[in-house]
PDB file of C-alpha atoms in Angstrom:
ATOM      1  CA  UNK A   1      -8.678 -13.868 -24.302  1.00 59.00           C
ATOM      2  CA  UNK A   2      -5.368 -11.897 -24.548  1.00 90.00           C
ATOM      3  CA  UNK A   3      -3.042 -13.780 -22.540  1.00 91.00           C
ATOM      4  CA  UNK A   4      -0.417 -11.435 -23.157  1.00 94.00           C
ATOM      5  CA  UNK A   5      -2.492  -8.603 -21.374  1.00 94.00           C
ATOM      6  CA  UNK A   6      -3.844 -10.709 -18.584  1.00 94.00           C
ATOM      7  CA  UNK A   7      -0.282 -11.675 -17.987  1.00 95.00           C
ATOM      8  CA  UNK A   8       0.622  -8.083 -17.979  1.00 96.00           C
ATOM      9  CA  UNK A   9      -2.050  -7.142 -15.611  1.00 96.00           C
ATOM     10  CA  UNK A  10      -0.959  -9.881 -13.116  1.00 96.00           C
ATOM     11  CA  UNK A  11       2.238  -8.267 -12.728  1.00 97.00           C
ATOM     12  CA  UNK A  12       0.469  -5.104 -12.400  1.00 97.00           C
ATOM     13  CA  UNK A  13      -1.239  -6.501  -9.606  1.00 97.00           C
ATOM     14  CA  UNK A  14       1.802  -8.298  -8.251  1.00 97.00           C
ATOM     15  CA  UNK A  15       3.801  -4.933  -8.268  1.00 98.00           C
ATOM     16  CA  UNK A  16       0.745  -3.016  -6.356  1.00 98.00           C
ATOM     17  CA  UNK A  17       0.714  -5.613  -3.348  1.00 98.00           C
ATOM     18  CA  UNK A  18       4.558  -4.939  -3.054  1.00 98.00           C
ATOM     19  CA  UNK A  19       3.806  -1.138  -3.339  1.00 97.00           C
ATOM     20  CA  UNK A  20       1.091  -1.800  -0.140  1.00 97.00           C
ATOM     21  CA  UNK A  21       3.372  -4.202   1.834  1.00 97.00           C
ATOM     22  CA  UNK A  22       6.051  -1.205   1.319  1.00 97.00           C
ATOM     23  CA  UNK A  23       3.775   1.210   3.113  1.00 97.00           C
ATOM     24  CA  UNK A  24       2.897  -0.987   5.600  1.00 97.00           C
ATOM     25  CA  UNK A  25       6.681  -1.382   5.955  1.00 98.00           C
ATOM     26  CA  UNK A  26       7.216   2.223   6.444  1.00 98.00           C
ATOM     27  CA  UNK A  27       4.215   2.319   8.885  1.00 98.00           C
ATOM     28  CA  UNK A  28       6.032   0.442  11.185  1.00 98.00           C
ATOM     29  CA  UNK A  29       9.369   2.282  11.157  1.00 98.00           C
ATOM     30  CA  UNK A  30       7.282   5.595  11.427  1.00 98.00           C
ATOM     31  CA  UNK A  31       6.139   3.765  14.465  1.00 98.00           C
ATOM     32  CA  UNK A  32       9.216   2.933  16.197  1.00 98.00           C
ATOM     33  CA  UNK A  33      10.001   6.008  16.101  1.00 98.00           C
ATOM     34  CA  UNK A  34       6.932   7.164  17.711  1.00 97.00           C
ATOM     35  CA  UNK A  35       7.754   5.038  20.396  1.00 97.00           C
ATOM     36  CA  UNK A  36      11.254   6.206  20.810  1.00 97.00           C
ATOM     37  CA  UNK A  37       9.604   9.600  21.147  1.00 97.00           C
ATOM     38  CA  UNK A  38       8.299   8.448  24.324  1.00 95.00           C
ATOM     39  CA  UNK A  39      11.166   8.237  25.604  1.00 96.00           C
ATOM     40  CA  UNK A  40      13.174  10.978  24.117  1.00 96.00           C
ATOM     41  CA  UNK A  41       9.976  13.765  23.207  1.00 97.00           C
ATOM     42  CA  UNK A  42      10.222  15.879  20.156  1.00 97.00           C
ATOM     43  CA  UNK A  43       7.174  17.879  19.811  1.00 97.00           C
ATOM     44  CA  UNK A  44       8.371  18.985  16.075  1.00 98.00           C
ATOM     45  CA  UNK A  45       9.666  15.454  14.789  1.00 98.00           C
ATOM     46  CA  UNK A  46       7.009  13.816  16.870  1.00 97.00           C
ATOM     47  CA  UNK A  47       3.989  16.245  14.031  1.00 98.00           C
ATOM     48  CA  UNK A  48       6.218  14.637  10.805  1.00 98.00           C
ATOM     49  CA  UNK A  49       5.972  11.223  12.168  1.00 98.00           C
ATOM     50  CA  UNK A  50       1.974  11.416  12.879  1.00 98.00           C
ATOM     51  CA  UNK A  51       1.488  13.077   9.269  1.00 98.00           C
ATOM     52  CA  UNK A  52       3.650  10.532   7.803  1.00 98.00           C
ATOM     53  CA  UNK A  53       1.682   7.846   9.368  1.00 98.00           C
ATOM     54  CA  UNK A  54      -0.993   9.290   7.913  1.00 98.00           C
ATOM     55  CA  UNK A  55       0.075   9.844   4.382  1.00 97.00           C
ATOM     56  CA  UNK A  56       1.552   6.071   4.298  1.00 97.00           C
ATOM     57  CA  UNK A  57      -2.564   4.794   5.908  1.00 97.00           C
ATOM     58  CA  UNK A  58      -3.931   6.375   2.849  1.00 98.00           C
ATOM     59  CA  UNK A  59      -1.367   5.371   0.100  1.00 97.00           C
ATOM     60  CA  UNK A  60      -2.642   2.018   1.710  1.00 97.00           C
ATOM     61  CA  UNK A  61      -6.207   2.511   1.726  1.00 98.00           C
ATOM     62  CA  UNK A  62      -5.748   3.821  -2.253  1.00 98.00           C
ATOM     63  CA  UNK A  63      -3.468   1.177  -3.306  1.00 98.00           C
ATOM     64  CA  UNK A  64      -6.010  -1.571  -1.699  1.00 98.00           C
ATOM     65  CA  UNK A  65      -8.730  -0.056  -3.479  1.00 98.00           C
ATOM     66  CA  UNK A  66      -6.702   0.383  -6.988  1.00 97.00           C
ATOM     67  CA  UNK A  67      -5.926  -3.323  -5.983  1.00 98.00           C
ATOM     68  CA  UNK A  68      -9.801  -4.949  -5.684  1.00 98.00           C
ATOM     69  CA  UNK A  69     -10.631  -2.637  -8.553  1.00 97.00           C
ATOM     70  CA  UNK A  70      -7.918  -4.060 -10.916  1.00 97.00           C
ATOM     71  CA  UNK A  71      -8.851  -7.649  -9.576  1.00 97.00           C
ATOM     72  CA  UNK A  72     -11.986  -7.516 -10.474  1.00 97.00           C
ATOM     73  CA  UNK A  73     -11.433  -5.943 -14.289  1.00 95.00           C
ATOM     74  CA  UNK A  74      -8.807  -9.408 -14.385  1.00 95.00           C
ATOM     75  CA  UNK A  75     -11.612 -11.683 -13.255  1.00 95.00           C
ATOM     76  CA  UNK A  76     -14.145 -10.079 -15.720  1.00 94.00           C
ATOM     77  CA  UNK A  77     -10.879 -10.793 -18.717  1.00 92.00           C
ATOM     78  CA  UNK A  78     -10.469 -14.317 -17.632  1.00 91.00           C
ATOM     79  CA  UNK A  79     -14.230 -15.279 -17.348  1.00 91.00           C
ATOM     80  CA  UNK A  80     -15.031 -13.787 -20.704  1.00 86.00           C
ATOM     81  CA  UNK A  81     -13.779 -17.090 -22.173  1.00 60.00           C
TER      82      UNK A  81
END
């Protein structure tokens, strides 16, 4: 086995679940201001913040499929021993 490249794809890995915790980061500031919209409306800003939601739910669903994809290429390296 390469340990050099299984290293490297850890850190891969390790850099994706940041890049997913990030969206889900931004999913909850696109959400508080959703809520302040309640209180304050803004038809216009109130479309951005639903399609951003959006966009940042699918950069999650794609990264946590790129994620269980890559895991299982890493578990095929390792057991190959």
């Amino acid at each position: 086995m390469d340990q050099e490249k299984l290293d490297h794809m850890r850190s891969t890995l390790n850099k994706l679940e940041d890049i997913k915790n990030t969206q889900h980061s931004l999913i909850d500031k696109i959400n508080h201001v959703i809520t302040d919209l309640f209180q304050h409306p803004d038809k216009n800003l109130e479309k951005v913040m639903e399609d951003a939601h959006q966009k940042a739910s699918d950069n999650i669903d794609a990264v946590r499929e790129a994620m269980e994809e890559y895991e299982m290429a890493i578990n095929k390296m390792e057991n190959q021993n």
